[in-house]
Structure formats: C-alpha cells, structure tokens
Short mmCIF file of C-alpha atoms in Angstrom, two decimals:
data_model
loop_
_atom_site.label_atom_id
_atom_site.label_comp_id
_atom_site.label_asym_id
_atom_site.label_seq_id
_atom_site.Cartn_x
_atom_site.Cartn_y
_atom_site.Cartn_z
CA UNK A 123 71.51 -10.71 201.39
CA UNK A 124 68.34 -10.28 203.20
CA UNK A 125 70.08 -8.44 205.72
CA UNK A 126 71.53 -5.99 202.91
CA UNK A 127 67.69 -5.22 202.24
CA UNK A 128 66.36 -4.79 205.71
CA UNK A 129 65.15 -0.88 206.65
CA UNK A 130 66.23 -0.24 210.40
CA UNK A 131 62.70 -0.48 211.29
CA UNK A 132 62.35 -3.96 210.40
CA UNK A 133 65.52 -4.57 211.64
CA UNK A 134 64.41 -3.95 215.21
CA UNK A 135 61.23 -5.60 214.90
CA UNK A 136 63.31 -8.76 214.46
CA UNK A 137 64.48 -8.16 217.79
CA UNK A 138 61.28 -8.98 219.91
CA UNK A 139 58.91 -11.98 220.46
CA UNK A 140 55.27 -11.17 221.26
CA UNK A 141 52.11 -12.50 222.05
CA UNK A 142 49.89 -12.25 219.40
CA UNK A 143 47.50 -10.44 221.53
CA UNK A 144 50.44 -7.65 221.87
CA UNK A 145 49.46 -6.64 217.99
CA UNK A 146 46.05 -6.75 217.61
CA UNK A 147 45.34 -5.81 221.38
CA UNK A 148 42.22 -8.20 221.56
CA UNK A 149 41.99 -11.45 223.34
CA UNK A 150 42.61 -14.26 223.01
CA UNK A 151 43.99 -14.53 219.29
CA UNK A 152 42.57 -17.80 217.93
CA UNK A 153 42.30 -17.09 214.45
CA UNK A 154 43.79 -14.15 211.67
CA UNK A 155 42.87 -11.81 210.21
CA UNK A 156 42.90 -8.63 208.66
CA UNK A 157 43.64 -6.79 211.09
CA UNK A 158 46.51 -9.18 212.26
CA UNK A 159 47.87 -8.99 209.06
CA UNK A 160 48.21 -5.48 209.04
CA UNK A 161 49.45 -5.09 212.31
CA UNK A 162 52.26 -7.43 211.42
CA UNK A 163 53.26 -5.37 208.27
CA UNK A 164 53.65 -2.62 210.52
CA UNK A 165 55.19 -4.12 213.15
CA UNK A 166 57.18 -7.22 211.44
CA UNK A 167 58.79 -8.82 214.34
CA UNK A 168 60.68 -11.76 214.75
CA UNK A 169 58.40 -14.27 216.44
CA UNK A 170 55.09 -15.07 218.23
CA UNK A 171 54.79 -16.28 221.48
CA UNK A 172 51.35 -18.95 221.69
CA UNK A 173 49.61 -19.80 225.14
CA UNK A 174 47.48 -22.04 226.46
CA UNK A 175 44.54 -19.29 225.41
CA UNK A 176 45.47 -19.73 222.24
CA UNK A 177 44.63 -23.03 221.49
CA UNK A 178 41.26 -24.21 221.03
CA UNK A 179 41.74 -27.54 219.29
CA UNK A 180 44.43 -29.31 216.85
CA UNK A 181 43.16 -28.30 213.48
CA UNK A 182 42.71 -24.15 215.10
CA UNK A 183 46.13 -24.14 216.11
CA UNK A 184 47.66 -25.41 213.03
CA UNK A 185 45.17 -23.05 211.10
CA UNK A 186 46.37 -20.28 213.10
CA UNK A 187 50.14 -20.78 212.91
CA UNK A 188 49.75 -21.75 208.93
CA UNK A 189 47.70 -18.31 208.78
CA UNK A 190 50.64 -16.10 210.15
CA UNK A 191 53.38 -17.63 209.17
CA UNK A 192 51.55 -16.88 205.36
CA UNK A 193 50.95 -13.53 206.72
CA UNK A 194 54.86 -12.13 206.64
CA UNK A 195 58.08 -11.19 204.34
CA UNK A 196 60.33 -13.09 206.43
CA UNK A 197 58.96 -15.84 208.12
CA UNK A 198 58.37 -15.90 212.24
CA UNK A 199 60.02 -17.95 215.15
CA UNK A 200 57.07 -19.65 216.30
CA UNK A 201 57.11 -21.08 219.51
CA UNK A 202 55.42 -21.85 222.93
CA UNK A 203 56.52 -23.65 226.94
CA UNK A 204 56.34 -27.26 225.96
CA UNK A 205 58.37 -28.82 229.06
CA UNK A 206 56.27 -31.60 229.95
CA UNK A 207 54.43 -32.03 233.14
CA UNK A 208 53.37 -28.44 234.80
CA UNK A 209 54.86 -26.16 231.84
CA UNK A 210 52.94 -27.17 228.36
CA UNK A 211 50.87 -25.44 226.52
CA UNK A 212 49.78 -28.42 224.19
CA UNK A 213 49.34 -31.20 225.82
CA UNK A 214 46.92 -30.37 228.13
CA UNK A 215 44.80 -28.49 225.38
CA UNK A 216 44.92 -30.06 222.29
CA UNK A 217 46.07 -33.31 223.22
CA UNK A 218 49.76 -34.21 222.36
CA UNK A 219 51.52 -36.78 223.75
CA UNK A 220 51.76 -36.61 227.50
CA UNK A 221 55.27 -36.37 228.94
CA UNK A 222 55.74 -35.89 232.34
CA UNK A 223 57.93 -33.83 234.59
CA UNK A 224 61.83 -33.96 233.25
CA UNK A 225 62.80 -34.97 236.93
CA UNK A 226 60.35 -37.84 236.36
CA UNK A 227 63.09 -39.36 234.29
CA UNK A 228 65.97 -38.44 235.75
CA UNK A 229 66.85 -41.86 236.15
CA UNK A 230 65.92 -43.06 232.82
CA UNK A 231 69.11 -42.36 230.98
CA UNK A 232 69.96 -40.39 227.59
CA UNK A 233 68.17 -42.24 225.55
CA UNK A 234 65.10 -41.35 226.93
CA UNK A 235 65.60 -37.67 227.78
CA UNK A 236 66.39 -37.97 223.97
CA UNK A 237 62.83 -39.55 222.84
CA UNK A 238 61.25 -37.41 225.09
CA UNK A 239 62.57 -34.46 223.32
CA UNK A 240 62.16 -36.13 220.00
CA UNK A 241 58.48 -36.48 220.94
CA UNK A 242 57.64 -33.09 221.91
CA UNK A 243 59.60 -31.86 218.65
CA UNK A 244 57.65 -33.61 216.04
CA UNK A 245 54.08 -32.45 218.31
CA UNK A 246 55.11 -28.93 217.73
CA UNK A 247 56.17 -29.03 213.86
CA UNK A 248 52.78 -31.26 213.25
CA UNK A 249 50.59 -28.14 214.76
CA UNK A 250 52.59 -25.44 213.06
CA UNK A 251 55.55 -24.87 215.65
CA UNK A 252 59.33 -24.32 215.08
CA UNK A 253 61.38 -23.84 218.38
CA UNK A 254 60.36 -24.37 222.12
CA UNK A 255 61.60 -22.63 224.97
CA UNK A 256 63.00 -25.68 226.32
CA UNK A 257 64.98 -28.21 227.17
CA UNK A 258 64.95 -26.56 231.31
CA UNK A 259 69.02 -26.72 231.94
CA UNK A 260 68.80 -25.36 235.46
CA UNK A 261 69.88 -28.06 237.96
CA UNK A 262 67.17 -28.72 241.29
CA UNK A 263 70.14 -27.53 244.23
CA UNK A 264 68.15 -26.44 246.28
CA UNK A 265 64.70 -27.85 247.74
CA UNK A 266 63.12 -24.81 248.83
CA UNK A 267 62.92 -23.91 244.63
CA UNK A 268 59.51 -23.90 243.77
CA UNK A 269 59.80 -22.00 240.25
CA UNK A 270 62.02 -24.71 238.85
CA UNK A 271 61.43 -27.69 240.99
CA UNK A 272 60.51 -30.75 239.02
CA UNK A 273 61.32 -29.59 235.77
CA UNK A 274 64.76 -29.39 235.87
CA UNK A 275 66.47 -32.86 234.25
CA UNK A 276 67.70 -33.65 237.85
CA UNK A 277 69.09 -32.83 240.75
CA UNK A 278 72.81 -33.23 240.02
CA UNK A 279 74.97 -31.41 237.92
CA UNK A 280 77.11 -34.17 236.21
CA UNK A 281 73.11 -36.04 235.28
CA UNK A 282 71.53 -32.45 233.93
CA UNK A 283 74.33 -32.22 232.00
CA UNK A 284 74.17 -35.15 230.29
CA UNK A 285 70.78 -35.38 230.26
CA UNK A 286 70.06 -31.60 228.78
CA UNK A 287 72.98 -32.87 225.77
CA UNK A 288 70.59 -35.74 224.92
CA UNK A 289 67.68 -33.71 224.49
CA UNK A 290 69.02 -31.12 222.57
CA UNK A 291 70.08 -33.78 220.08
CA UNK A 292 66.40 -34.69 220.40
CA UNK A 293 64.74 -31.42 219.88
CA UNK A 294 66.95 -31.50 216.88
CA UNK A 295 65.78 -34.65 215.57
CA UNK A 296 62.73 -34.15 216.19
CA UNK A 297 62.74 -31.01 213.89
CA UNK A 298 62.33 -28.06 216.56
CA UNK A 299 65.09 -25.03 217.37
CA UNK A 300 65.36 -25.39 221.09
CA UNK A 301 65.87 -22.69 224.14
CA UNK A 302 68.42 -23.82 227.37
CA UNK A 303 67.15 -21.84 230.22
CA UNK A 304 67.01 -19.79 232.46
CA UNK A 305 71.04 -18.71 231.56
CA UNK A 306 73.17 -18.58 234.28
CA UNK A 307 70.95 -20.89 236.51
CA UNK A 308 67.51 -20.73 238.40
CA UNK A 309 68.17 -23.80 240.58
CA UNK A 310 69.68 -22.41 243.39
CA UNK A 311 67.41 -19.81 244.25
CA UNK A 312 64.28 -19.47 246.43
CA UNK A 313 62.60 -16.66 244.93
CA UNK A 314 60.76 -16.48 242.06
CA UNK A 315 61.62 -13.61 238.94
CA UNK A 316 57.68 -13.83 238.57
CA UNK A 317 57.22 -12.08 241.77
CA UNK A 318 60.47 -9.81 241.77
CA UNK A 319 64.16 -9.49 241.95
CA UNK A 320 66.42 -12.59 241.84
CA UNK A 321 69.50 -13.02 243.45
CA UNK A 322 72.36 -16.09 242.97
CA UNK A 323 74.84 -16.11 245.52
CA UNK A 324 77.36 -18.10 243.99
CA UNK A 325 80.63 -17.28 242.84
CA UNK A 326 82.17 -17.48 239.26
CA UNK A 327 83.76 -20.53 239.99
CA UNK A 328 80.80 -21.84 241.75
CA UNK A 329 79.35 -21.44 238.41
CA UNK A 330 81.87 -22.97 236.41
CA UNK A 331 81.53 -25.96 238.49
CA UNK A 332 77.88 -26.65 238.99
CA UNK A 333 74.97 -24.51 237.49
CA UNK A 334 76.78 -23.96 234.21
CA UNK A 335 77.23 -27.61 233.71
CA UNK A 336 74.43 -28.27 231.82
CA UNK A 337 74.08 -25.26 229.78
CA UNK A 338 78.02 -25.88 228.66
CA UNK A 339 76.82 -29.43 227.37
CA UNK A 340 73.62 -28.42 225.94
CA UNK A 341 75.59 -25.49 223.89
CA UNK A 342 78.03 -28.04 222.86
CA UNK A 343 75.34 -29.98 221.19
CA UNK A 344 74.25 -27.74 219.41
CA UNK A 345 71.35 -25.60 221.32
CA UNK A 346 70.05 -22.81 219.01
CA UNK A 347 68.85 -20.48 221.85
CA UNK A 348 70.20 -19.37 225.63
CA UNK A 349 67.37 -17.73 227.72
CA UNK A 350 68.65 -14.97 229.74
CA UNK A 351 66.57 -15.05 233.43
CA UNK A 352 66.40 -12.22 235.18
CA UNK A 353 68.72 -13.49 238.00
CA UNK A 354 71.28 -11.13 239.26
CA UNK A 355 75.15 -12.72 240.20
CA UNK A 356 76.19 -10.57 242.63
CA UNK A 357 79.85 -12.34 242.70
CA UNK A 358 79.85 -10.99 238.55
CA UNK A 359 77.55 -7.75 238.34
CA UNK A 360 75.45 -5.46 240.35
CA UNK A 361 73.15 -5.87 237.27
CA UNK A 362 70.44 -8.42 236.37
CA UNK A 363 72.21 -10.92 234.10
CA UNK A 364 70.18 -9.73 230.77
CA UNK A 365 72.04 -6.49 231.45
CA UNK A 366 75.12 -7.48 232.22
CA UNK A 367 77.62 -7.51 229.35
CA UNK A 368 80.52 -9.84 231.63
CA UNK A 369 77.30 -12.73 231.66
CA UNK A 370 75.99 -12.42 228.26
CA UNK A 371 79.01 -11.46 226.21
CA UNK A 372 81.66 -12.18 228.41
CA UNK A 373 80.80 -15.51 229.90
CA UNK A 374 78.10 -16.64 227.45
CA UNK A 375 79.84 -15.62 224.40
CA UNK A 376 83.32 -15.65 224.91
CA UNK A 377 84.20 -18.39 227.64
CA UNK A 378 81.44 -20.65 226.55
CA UNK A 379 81.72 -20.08 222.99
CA UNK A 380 77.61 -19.65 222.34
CA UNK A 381 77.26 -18.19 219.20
CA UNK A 382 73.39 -18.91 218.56
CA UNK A 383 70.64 -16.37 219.74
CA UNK A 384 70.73 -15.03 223.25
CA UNK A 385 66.90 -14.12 224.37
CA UNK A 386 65.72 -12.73 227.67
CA UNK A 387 62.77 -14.53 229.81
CA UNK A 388 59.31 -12.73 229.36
CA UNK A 389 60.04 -9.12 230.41
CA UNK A 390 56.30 -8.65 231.76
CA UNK A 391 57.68 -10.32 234.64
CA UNK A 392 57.95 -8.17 238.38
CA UNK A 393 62.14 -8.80 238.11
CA UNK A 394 61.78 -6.44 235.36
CA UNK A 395 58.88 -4.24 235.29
CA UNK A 396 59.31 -3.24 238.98
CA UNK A 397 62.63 -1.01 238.23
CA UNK A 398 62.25 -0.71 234.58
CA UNK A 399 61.06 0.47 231.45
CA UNK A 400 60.31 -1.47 228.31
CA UNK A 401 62.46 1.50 226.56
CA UNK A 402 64.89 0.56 229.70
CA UNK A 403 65.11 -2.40 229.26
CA UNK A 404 65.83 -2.74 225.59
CA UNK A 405 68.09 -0.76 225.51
CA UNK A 406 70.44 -2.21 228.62
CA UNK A 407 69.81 -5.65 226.55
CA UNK A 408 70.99 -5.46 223.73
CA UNK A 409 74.10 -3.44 224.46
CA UNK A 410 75.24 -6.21 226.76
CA UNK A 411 74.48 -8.56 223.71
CA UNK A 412 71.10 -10.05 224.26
CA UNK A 413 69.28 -10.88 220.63
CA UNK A 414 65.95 -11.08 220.92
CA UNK A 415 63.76 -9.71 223.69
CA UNK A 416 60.65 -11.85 224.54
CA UNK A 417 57.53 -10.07 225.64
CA UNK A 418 57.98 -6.73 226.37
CA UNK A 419 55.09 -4.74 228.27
CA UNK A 420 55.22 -1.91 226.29
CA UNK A 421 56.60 -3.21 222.28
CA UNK A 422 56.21 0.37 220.82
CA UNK A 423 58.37 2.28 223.11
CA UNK A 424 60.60 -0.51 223.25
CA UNK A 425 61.03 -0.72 219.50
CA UNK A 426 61.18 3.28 219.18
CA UNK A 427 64.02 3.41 222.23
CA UNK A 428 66.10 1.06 220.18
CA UNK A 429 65.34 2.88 216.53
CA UNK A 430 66.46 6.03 218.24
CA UNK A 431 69.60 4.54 219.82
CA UNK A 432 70.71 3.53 216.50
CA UNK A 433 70.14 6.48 214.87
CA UNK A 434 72.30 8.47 217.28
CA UNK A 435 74.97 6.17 217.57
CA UNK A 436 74.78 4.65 221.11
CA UNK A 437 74.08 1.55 219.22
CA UNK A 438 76.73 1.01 216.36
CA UNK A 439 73.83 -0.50 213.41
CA UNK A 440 76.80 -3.29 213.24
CA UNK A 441 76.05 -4.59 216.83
CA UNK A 442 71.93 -4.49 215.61
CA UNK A 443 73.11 -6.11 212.30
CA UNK A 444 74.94 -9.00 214.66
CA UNK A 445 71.77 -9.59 216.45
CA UNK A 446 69.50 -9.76 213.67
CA UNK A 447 72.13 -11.77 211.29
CA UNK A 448 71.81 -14.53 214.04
CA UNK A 449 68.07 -14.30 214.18
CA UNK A 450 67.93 -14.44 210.19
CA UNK A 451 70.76 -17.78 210.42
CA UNK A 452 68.29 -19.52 213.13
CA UNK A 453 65.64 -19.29 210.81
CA UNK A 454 67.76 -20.24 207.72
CA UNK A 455 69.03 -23.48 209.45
CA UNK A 456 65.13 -24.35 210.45
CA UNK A 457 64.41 -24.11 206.90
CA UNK A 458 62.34 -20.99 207.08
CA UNK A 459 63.59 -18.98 204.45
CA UNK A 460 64.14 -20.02 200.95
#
C-alpha cells in the first residue's frame, strides 16, 4: 500500500544510504535541524549512515537518531560498523560494551558468537539504531589479508559458518536487522577495495565450497542484508561483483535463495570511484539487482541517472518497485512502519 503511493522520486531515494553530512553538506552532523529536515523532504532516502564523528556522547546520539527518524514520512534504516574490536563506531566513543575482535572468539563456540551479537544489538536499539553492517562472514584464508584480518569469525570455513549462523540469530534477538559481508568473500584477497580494484581468483566451485560457506548459513538464518564488495570473480564476470547480474541475481538470488536486501559496500571507495561514475555506478547496480546503494560520492547525479533510466524504460519501474518493496518489508519486519 505504501508502495501504491510512492512518486518515482521517492522511490529512488529509497534506494541509497548516506551520511548525514551528504544532505546538509556541513560537518560533522551532531544534531538536526532545519535545514536537515528540509533536505530530507527533498531528498527522502532510505537510510543514514552514522560515524565515529558523529557521536559525541550517549544522550547526543540517541537525540540525534530520535530527531531524524521524527524528521521523515517513512521511517530510515539507521545504522553504523559495530564489529567489535578495530571496526565500531560506539564503543570506543560513547562507551558500549566492549567486544573484541570476532577472531578473538573463534574458539568460544555458538553460544557466545550469539551473546556477542545479542550484546551489540540491544547497544544499538538503546542509542537509536536499527541494523548494523555486520556480522563480517568473510573467512581469514589467507594471512597476507590485512582489510579483513581479525574480524572475520575464524579462519575456517566449516567454524565461520557456524559461527556467522549464531550471530545472526543474535543480532536478531537482540533487536537489530543485520548485514553479512563483504558478498562473495574478502578473505582471500591481499588487496584492499579501499585503495582500488579487487580481484578473487577462485573458481565457482571454489566458492561453493569455502568462501560462500558462511554467507549460505548466515542467509539461512535469517540475515536481512548481503553487502555486495567490490571484489571482481574473474572465474564468473569480467565485472566487479555489484555489477554483475550472474553474482547478485544469479548466485545470490537464485542458487542461494537470498531474498532480503542486497546493498553495495560504500561506493566512495577507490574500487569504485577510480573507473566510475556515481550515475555509473547506479545504474550498473541495480540492473544486476543490487537494492540499496550505500554512500555514493555524488547522491544527486546518482539519483537523477536512475529517475531518468526509469523514465525511458532501461529500467522496467517493476524491477525499481522490487527493490524498494524489499526495502519497505525490512523496515516493516523491524517494526518501523505502522
């Protein structure tokens, strides 16, 4: 029904996760305000994106996310990095519980990759938060991997696996929408999509058996989100995977039966904005099936690409309607919408 009432422009806006900062253009945002509000009835997108320079204290961030979230017609995916150890956003500003790197635990069993994801669930929703980009499902294969390192689950396939299940189930009861990343696997490689292009070397099969492991078992417990990393599988497609429509629709989709919302990684990073523009690049998403686009370096063309695509047809509205239907059921089953 709210779909039904949705003008394409809003539509599209449902499509992206920003920074804050991307709206009003001044930073840091710590706090609304009018012009914040305004900028998010013109550009009503799907979610907000909240860093470390973004949080001052407890009571500011929970001000802050109460004051946005008040702010629009249909409410935003809120959401930050809370891993543990190196990658959190909260913990080492406003003082949430302190939970170390995932491979810390590796050993520890499902029960307490579970409370740890319990934990970090119930910090978020107390400060204003609804999803994370976490749990990490790529697998540590190989030691020269900086980027992923310790906070991947473990260091074998068969452990991550079961490990990344358990704290899924714990995001969940914990209250928080949760994000398996970095779709089809980061663990193998030594270079960082930071810094610029990615490559996996391993075959489909390879896949099948190792790296997608994890991400199979943290899908079949539920996971609301897949992250997309800009990693290209040469053995699959010439293209980087949140391009290619045999990754995200073909072996996302349809052999791992994901039907929650597929999201790219931060597309300010070098992977991307080396070869590509924001107009580019949402465009090549979202006709290989990607959902939501996080962080795009330039939102307006971006948004304005995609408006124009659908208006001339190289975009069917259906396959935007699919997108944003999923976006719209995320938020319904997070008790967002009334």
């Amino acid at each position: 029904e709210i779909l039904k009432g949705m003008p394409l422009h809003q539509k599209v806006c449902q499509l992206f996760i920003v920074y804050p900062e991307a709206l009003t253009g001044i930073s840091p945002v710590l706090a609304t305000d009018a012009d914040l509000e305004q900028a998010l009835a013109d550009w009503p997108v799907g979610g907000f994106l909240f860093d470390k320079k973004n949080m001052a204290d407890r009571q500011q961030v929970t001000n802050l996310l109460t004051g946005v979230q008040a702010m629009t017609q249909i409410p935003l995916i809120l959401t930050c990095d809370e891993e543990g150890g190196r990658v959190n956003r909260l913990m080492s500003t406003v003082g949430t519980t302190w939970i170390g790197p995932m491979l810390d635990y590796k050993d520890d069993g499902t029960q307490t990759a579970f409370e740890n994801a319990q934990t970090i669930a119930a910090d978020l929703l107390s400060c204003g938060f609804n999803t994370d980009l976490a749990p990490v499902a790529d697998v540590w294969s190989n030691p020269d991997n900086t980027v992923i390192g310790d906070r991947a689950y473990s260091d074998d396939f068969a452990q991550a696996a079961e490990l990344v299940a358990a704290a899924v189930e714990g995001f969940h009861a914990g209250g928080a929408a949760c994000t398996l990343k970095h779709f089809p696997g980061h663990g193998d490689t030594s270079a960082d999509s930071h810094d610029g292009a990615v490559y996996v070397e391993r075959t489909r099969d390879e896949l099948r058996e190792n790296e997608l492991r994890p991400f199979q078992a943290g899908i079949d417990a539920g996971a609301d989100a897949v992250m997309i990393g800009h990693l290209t599988v040469t053995d699959i497609d010439s293209e980087p995977a949140p391009f290619s429509h045999q990754i995200v629709t073909g072996l996302l989709r349809e052999e791992m039966g994901f039907t929650g919302v597929v999201m790219t990684d931060g597309l300010q990073m070098k992977a991307m904005t080396d070869q590509y523009s924001s107009a580019e690049i949402a465009l090549k998403a979202v006709q290989a099936g990607v959902d939501m686009l996080l962080c795009p370096q330039d939102l307006e063309s971006a948004a304005a690409a995609l408006e124009e695509a659908v208006e001339t047809g190289e975009i069917p509205s259906a396959r935007l309607d699919e997108s944003v239907q999923r976006i719209l059921e995320l938020k319904l089953r997070q008790g967002m919408l009334p």
